[in-house]
mmCIF file of C-alpha atoms in Angstrom:
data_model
loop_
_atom_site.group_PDB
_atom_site.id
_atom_site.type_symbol
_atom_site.label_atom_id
_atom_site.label_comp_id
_atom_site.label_asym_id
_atom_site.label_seq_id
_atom_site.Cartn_x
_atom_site.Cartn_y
_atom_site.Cartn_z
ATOM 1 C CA UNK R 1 39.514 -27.194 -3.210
ATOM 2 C CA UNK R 2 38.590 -25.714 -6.507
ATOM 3 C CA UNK R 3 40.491 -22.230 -7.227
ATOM 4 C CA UNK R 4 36.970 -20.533 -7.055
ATOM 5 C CA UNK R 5 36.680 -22.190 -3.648
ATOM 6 C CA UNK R 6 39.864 -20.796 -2.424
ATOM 7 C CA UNK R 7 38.906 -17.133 -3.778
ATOM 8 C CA UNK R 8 35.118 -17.448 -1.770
ATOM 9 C CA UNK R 9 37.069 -18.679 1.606
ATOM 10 C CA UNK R 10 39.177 -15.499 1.430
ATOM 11 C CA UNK R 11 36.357 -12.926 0.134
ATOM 12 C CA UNK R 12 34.167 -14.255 2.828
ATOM 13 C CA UNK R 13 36.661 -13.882 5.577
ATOM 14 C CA UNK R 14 37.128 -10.447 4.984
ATOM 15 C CA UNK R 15 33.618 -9.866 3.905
ATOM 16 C CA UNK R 16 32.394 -11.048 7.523
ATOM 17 C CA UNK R 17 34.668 -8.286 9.334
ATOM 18 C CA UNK R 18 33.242 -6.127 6.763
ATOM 19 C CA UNK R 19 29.826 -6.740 7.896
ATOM 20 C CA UNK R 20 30.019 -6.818 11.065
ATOM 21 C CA UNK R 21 32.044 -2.903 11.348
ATOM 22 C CA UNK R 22 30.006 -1.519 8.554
ATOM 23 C CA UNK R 23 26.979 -0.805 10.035
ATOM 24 C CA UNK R 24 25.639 1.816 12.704
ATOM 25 C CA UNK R 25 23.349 1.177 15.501
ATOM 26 C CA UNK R 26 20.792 3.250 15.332
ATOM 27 C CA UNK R 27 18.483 4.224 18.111
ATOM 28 C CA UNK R 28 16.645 2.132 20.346
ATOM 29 C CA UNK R 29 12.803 2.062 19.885
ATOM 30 C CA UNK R 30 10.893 4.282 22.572
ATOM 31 C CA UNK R 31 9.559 2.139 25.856
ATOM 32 C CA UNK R 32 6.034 1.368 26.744
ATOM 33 C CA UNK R 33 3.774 4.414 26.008
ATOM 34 C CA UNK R 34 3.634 7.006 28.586
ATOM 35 C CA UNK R 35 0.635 7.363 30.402
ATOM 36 C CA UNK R 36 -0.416 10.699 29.056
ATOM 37 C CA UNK R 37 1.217 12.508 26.536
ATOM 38 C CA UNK R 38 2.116 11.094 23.077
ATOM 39 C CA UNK R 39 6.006 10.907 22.547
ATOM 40 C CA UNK R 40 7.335 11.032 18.745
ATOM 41 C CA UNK R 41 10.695 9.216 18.042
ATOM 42 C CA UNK R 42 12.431 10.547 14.073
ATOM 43 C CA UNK R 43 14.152 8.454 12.585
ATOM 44 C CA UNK R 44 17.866 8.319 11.375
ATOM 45 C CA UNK R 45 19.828 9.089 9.029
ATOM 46 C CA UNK R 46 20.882 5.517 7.783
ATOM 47 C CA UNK R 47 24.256 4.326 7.180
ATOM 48 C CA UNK R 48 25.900 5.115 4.198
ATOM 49 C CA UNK R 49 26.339 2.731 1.062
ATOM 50 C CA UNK R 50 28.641 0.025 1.607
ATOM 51 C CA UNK R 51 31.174 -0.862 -1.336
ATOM 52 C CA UNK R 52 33.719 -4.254 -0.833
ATOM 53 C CA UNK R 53 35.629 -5.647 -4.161
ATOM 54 C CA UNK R 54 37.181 -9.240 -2.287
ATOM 55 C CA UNK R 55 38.284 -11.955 -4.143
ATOM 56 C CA UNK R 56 35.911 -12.447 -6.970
ATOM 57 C CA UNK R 57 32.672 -11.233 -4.953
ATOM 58 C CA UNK R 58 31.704 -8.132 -5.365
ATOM 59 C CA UNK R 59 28.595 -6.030 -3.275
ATOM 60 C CA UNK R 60 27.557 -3.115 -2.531
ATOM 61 C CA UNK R 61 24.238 -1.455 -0.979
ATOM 62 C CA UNK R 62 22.767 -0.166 2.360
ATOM 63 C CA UNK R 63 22.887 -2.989 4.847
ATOM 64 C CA UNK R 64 19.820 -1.575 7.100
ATOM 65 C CA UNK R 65 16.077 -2.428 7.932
ATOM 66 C CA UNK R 66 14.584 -1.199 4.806
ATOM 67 C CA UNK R 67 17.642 -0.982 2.582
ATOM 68 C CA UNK R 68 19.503 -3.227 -0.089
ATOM 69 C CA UNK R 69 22.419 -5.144 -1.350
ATOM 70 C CA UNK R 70 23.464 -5.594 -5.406
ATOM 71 C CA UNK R 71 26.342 -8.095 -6.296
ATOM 72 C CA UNK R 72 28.199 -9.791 -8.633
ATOM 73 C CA UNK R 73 29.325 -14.050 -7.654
ATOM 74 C CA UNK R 74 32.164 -15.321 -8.738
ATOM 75 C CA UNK R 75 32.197 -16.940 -12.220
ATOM 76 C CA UNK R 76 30.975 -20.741 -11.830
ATOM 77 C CA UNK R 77 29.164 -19.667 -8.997
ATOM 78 C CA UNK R 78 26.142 -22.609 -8.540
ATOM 79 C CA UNK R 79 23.760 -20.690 -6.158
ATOM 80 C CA UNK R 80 23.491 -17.729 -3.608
ATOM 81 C CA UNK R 81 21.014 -17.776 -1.362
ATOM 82 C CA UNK R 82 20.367 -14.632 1.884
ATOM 83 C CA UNK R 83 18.373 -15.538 5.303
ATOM 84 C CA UNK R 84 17.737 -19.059 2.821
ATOM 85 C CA UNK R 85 16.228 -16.973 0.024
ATOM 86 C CA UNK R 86 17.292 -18.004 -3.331
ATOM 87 C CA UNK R 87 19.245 -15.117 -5.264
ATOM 88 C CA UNK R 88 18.685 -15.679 -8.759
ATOM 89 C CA UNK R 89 21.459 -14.586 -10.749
ATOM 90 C CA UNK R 90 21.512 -12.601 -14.112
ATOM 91 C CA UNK R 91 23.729 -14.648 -16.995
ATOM 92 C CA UNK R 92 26.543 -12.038 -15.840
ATOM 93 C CA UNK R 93 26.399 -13.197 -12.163
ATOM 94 C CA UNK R 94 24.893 -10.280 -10.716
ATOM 95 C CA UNK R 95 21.994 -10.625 -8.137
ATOM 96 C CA UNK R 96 19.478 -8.603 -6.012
ATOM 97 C CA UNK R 97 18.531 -8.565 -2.704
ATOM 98 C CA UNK R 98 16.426 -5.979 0.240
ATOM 99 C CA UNK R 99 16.152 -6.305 3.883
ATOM 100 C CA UNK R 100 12.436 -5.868 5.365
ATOM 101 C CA UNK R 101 11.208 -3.062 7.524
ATOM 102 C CA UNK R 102 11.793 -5.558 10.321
ATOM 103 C CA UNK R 103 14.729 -7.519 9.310
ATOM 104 C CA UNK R 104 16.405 -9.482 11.708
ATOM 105 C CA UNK R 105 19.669 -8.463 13.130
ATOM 106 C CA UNK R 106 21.923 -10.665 10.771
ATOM 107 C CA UNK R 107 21.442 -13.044 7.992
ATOM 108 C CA UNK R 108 23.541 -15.437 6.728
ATOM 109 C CA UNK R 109 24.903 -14.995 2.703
ATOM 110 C CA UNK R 110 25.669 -18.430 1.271
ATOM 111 C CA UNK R 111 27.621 -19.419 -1.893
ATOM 112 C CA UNK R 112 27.513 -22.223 -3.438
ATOM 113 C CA UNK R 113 30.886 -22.665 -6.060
ATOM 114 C CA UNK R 114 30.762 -25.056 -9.535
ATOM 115 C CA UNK R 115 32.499 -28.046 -7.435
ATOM 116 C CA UNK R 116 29.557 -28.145 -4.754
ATOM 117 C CA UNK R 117 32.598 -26.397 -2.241
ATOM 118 C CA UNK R 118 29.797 -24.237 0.307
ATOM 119 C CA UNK R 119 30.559 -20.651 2.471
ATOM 120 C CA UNK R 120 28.260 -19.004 4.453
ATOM 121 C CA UNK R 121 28.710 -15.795 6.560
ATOM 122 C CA UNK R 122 26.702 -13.889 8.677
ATOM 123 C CA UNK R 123 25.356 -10.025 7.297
ATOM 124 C CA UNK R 124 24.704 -7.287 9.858
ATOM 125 C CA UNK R 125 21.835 -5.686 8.974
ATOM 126 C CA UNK R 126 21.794 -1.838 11.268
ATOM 127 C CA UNK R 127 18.282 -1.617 13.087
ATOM 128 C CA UNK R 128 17.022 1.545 12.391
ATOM 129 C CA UNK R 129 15.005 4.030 14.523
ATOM 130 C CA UNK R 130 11.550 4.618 12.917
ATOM 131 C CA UNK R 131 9.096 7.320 13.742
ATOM 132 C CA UNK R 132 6.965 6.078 16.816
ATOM 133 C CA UNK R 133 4.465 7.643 18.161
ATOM 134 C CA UNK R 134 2.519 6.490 21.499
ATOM 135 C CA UNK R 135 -0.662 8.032 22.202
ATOM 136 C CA UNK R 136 -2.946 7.726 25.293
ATOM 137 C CA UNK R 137 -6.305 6.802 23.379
ATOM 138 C CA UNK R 138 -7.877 3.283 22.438
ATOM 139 C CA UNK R 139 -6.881 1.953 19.107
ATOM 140 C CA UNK R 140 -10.997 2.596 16.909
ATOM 141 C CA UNK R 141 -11.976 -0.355 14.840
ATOM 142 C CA UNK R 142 -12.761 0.590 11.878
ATOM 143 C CA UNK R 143 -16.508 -0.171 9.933
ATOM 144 C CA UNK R 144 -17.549 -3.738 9.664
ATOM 145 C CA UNK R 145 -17.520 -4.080 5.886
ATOM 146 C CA UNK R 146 -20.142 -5.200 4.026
ATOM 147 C CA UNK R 147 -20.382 -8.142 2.216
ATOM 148 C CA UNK R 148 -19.718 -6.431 -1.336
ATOM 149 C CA UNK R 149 -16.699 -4.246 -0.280
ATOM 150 C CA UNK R 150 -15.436 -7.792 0.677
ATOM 151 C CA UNK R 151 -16.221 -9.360 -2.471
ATOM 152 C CA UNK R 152 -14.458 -6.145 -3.969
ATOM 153 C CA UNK R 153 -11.282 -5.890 -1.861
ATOM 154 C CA UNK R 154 -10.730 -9.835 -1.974
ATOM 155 C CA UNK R 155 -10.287 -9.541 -5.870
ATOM 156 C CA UNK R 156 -8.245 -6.086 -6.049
ATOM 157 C CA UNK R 157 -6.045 -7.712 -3.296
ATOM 158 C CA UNK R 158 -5.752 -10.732 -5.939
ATOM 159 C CA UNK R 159 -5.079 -8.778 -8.251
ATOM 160 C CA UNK R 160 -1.840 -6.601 -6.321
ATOM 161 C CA UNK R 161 -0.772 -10.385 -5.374
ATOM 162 C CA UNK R 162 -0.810 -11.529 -9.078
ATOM 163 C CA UNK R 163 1.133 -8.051 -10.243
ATOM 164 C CA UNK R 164 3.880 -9.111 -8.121
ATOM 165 C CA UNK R 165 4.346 -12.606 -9.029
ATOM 166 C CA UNK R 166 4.889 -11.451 -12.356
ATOM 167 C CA UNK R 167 8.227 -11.668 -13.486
ATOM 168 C CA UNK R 168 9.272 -9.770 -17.227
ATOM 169 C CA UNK R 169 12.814 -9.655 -17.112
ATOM 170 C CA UNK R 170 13.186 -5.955 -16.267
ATOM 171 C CA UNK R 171 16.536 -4.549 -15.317
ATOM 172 C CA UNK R 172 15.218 -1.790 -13.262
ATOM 173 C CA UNK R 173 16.568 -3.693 -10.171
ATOM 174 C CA UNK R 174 20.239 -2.698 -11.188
ATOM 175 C CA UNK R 175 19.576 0.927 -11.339
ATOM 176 C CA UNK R 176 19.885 3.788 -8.578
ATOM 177 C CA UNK R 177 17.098 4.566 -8.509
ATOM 178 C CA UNK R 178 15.302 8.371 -9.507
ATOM 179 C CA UNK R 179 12.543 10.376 -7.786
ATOM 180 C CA UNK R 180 9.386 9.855 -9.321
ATOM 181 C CA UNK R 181 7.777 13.198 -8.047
ATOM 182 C CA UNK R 182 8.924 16.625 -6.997
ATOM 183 C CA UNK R 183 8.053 17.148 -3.070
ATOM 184 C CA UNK R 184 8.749 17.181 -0.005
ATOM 185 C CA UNK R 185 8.253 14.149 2.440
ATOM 186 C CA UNK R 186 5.104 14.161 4.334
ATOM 187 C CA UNK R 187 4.784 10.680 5.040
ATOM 188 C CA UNK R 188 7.954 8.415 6.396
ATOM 189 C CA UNK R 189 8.255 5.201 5.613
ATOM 190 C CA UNK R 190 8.127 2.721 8.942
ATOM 191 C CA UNK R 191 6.255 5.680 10.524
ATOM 192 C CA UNK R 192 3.662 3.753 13.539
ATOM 193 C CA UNK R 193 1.291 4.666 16.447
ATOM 194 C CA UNK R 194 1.026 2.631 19.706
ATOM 195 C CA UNK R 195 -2.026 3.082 20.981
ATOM 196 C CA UNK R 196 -2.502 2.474 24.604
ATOM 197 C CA UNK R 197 0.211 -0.491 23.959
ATOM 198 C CA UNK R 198 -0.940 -1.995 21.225
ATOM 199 C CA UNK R 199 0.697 -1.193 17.815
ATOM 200 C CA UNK R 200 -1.240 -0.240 14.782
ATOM 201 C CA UNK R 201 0.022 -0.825 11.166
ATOM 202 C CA UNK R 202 3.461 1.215 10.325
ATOM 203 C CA UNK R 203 3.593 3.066 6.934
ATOM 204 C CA UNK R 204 4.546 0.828 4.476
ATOM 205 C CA UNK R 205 5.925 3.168 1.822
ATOM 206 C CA UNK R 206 6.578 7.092 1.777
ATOM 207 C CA UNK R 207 4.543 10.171 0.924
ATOM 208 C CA UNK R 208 5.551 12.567 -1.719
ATOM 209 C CA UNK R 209 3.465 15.965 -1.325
ATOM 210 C CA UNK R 210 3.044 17.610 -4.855
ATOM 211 C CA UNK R 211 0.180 19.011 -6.115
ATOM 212 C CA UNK R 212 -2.838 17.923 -8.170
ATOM 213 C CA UNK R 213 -1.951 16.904 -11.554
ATOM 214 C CA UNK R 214 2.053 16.817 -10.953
ATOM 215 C CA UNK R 215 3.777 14.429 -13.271
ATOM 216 C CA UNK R 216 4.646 11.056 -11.677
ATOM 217 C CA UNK R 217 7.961 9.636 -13.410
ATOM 218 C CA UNK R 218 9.112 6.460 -13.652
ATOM 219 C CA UNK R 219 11.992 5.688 -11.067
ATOM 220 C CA UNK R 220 14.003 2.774 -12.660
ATOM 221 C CA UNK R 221 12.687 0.819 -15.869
ATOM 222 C CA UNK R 222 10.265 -1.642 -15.723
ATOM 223 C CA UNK R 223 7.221 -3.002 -16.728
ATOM 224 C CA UNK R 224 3.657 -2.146 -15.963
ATOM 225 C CA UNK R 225 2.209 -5.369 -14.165
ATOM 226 C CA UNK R 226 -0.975 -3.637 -12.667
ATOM 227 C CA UNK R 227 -2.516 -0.322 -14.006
ATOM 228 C CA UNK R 228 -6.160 0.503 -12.096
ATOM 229 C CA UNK R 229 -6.844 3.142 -15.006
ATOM 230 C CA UNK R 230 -10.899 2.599 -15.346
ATOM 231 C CA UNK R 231 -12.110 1.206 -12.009
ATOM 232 C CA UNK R 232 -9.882 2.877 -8.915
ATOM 233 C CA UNK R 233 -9.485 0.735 -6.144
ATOM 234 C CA UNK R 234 -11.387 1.129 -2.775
ATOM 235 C CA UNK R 235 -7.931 2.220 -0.646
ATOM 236 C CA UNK R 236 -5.302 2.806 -3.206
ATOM 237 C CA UNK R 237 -7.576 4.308 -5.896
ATOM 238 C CA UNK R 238 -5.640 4.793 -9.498
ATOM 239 C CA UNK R 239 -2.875 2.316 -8.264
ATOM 240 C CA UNK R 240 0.189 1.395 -10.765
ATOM 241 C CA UNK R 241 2.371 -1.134 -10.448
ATOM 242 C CA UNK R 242 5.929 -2.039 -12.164
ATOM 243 C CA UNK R 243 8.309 -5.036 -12.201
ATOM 244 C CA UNK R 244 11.909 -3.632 -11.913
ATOM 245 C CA UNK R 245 13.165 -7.360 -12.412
ATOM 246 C CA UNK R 246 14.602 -9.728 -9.632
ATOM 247 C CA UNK R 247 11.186 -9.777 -7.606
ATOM 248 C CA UNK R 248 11.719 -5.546 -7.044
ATOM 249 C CA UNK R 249 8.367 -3.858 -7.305
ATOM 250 C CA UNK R 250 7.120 -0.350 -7.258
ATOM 251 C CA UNK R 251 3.357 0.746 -6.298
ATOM 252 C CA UNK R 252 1.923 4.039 -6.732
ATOM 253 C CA UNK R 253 -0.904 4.966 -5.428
ATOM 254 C CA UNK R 254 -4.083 7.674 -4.932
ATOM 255 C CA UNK R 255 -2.732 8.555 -8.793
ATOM 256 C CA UNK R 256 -5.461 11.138 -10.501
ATOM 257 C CA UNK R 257 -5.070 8.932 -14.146
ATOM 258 C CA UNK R 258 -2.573 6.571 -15.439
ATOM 259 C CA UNK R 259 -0.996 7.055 -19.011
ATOM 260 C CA UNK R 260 0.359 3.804 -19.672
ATOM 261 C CA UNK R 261 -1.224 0.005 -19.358
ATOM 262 C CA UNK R 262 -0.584 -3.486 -18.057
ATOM 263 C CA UNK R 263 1.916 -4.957 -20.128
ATOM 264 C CA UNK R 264 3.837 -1.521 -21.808
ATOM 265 C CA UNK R 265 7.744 -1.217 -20.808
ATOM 266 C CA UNK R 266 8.632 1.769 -19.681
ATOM 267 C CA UNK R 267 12.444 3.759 -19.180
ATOM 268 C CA UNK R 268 13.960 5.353 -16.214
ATOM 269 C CA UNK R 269 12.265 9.523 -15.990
ATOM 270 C CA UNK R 270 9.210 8.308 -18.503
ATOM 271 C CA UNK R 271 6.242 9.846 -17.333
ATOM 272 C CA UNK R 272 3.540 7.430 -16.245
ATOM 273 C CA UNK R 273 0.608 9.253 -14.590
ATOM 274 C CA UNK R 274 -0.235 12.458 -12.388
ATOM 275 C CA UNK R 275 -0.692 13.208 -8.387
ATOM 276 C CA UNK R 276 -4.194 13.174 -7.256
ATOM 277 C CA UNK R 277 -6.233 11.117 -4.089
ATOM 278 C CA UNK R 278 -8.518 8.633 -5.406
ATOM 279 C CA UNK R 279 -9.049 6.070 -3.307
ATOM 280 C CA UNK R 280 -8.696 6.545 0.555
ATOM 281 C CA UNK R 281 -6.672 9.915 0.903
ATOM 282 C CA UNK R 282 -7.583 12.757 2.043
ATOM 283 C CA UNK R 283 -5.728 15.355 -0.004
ATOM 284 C CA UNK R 284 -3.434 15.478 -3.346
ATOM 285 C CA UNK R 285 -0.196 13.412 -2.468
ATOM 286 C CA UNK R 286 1.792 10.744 -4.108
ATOM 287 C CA UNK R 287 2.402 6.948 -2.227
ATOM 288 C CA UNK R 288 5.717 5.483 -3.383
ATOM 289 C CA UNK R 289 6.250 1.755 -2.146
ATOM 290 C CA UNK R 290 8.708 -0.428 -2.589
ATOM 291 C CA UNK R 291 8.601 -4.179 -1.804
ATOM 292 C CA UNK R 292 10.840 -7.398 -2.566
ATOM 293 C CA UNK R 293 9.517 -10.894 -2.306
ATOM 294 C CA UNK R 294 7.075 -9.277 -0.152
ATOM 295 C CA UNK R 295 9.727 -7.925 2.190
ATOM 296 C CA UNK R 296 8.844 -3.750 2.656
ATOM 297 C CA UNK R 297 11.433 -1.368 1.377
ATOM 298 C CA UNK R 298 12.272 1.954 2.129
ATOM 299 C CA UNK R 299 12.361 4.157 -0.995
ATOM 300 C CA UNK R 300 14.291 6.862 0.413
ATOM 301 C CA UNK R 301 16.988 3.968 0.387
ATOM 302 C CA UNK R 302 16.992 3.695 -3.233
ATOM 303 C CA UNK R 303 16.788 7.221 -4.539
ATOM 304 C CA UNK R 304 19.098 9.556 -5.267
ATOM 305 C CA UNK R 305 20.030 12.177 -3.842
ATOM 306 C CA UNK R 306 18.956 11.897 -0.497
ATOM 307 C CA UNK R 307 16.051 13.617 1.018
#
């Protein structure tokens, strides 16, 4: 065995104890929906960050539904790969990875050293306890849309998908990330109605409430891959979109105007448009969503400090 090998036996050893004790168990999701009333379950407060130096692999992050993991592979390293995503890794051996709103309770974290020699060990990934709400009234389909919002939507929807395929070498990803407007939280990420049993789509990002006009800032750098500055889209309206690198996005939406374009590079605090509620909204309030190789992220996760 190759002395890399050796040094990713032991890391992952101790590295799968670490896993396995580091994270909390948060609380159970509500049962069926009662009857009658509505019942609201808030979520946790999720674990704290997780730091391990073993061997020569190095990680750190939040290990929860929603959260993140940054690391650095052993020199030589061929490949690491999470739930059998490939990791790419930066020429310093440092890679990226998120865990979905729904993540699974484990996945496994694979290395693959110079000499072909393989470890894989299981991640525990905390479950966390999102905002549910069950309410005694039929879920209301919306309008049928007509056959030129669907012409509309189908290319705006092409054009979100194209923003993040994009990849421009941003380094965002390795940043903590800042907040990108002054607020409180009015919209939790994860947040979901039941209605009558069945569930209706959870709140994929979180809700910043500042005013009309407040200054959106940029929360890590990154480039601009989408910027809807002319022609606001039908549900996110002014909607911005930067690559933080390493297949880490950030969407903004409902924006009043946009002050920078497809293609500029922009630094960590640089201000990039202003609070308003174009599209579907129905007052002043800024969207902040977070997504990795399509995976939904919790942006409370990656800010700093805590709200």
């Amino acid at each position: 065995m190759s002395p890399l090998g050796a040094a990713l036996r032991g890391a992952f050893c101790a590295i799968a104890v670490l896993a396995c004790c580091g994270a909390s168990q948060g609380p159970a999701l509500p049962p069926s929906p009662a009857p009658v009333a509505a019942q609201t379950l808030k979520a946790a407060a999720p674990p704290e960050q997780v730091t391990t130096a073993i061997g020569g692999l190095q990680y750190r992050g939040k290990l929860t539904q929603g959260g993140w993991l940054r690391g650095t592979a052993p020199a030589g390293t061929r490949s690491v790969t999470l739930g059998g995503t490939a990791l790419p890794l930066a020429s310093d051996g440092t890679f990226f990875a998120a865990f979905d709103r729904d993540a699974p309770a484990s996945l496994a974290l694979a290395v693959v050293a110079a000499d072909g020699f393989s470890l894989s060990t299981e991640l525990a990934i905390a479950p966390r306890g999102w905002r549910i709400e069950s309410v005694n009234v039929a879920r209301r389909p919306g309008a049928m849309p007509d056959a030129e919002y669907k012409v509309r939507r189908a290319a705006e929807l092409a054009r979100i998908g194209a923003a993040r395929a994009k990849d421009s070498g941003a380094t965002g990803w390795r940043q903590m990330m800042a907040w990108p407007a002054a607020g409180r939280i009015s919209g939790e990420f994860g947040a979901q109605r039941i209605y009558r049993g069945e569930p209706g789509a959870y709140h994929a990002g979180i809700d910043i409430a500042a005013g009309q006009g407040a200054a959106i800032l940029a929360p890590a750098d990154g480039t601009v891959t989408l910027a809807a500055s002319d022609a606001p889209f039908t549900l996110e309206g002014h909607l911005l979109i930067l690559d933080h690198g390493m297949g880490l996005f950030s969407a903004f939406l409902h924006c009043a105007d946009l002050v920078v374009h497809e293609g500029d590079t922009v630094r960590q605090g640089q201000l990039i448009g202003h609070v308003g509620m174009s599209g579907r909204a129905t007052g002043p309030h800024l969207h902040w969503a977070l997504t990795w190789k399509g995976r939904r992220l919790d942006p409370r996760l990656f800010a700093e400090p805590y709200r």
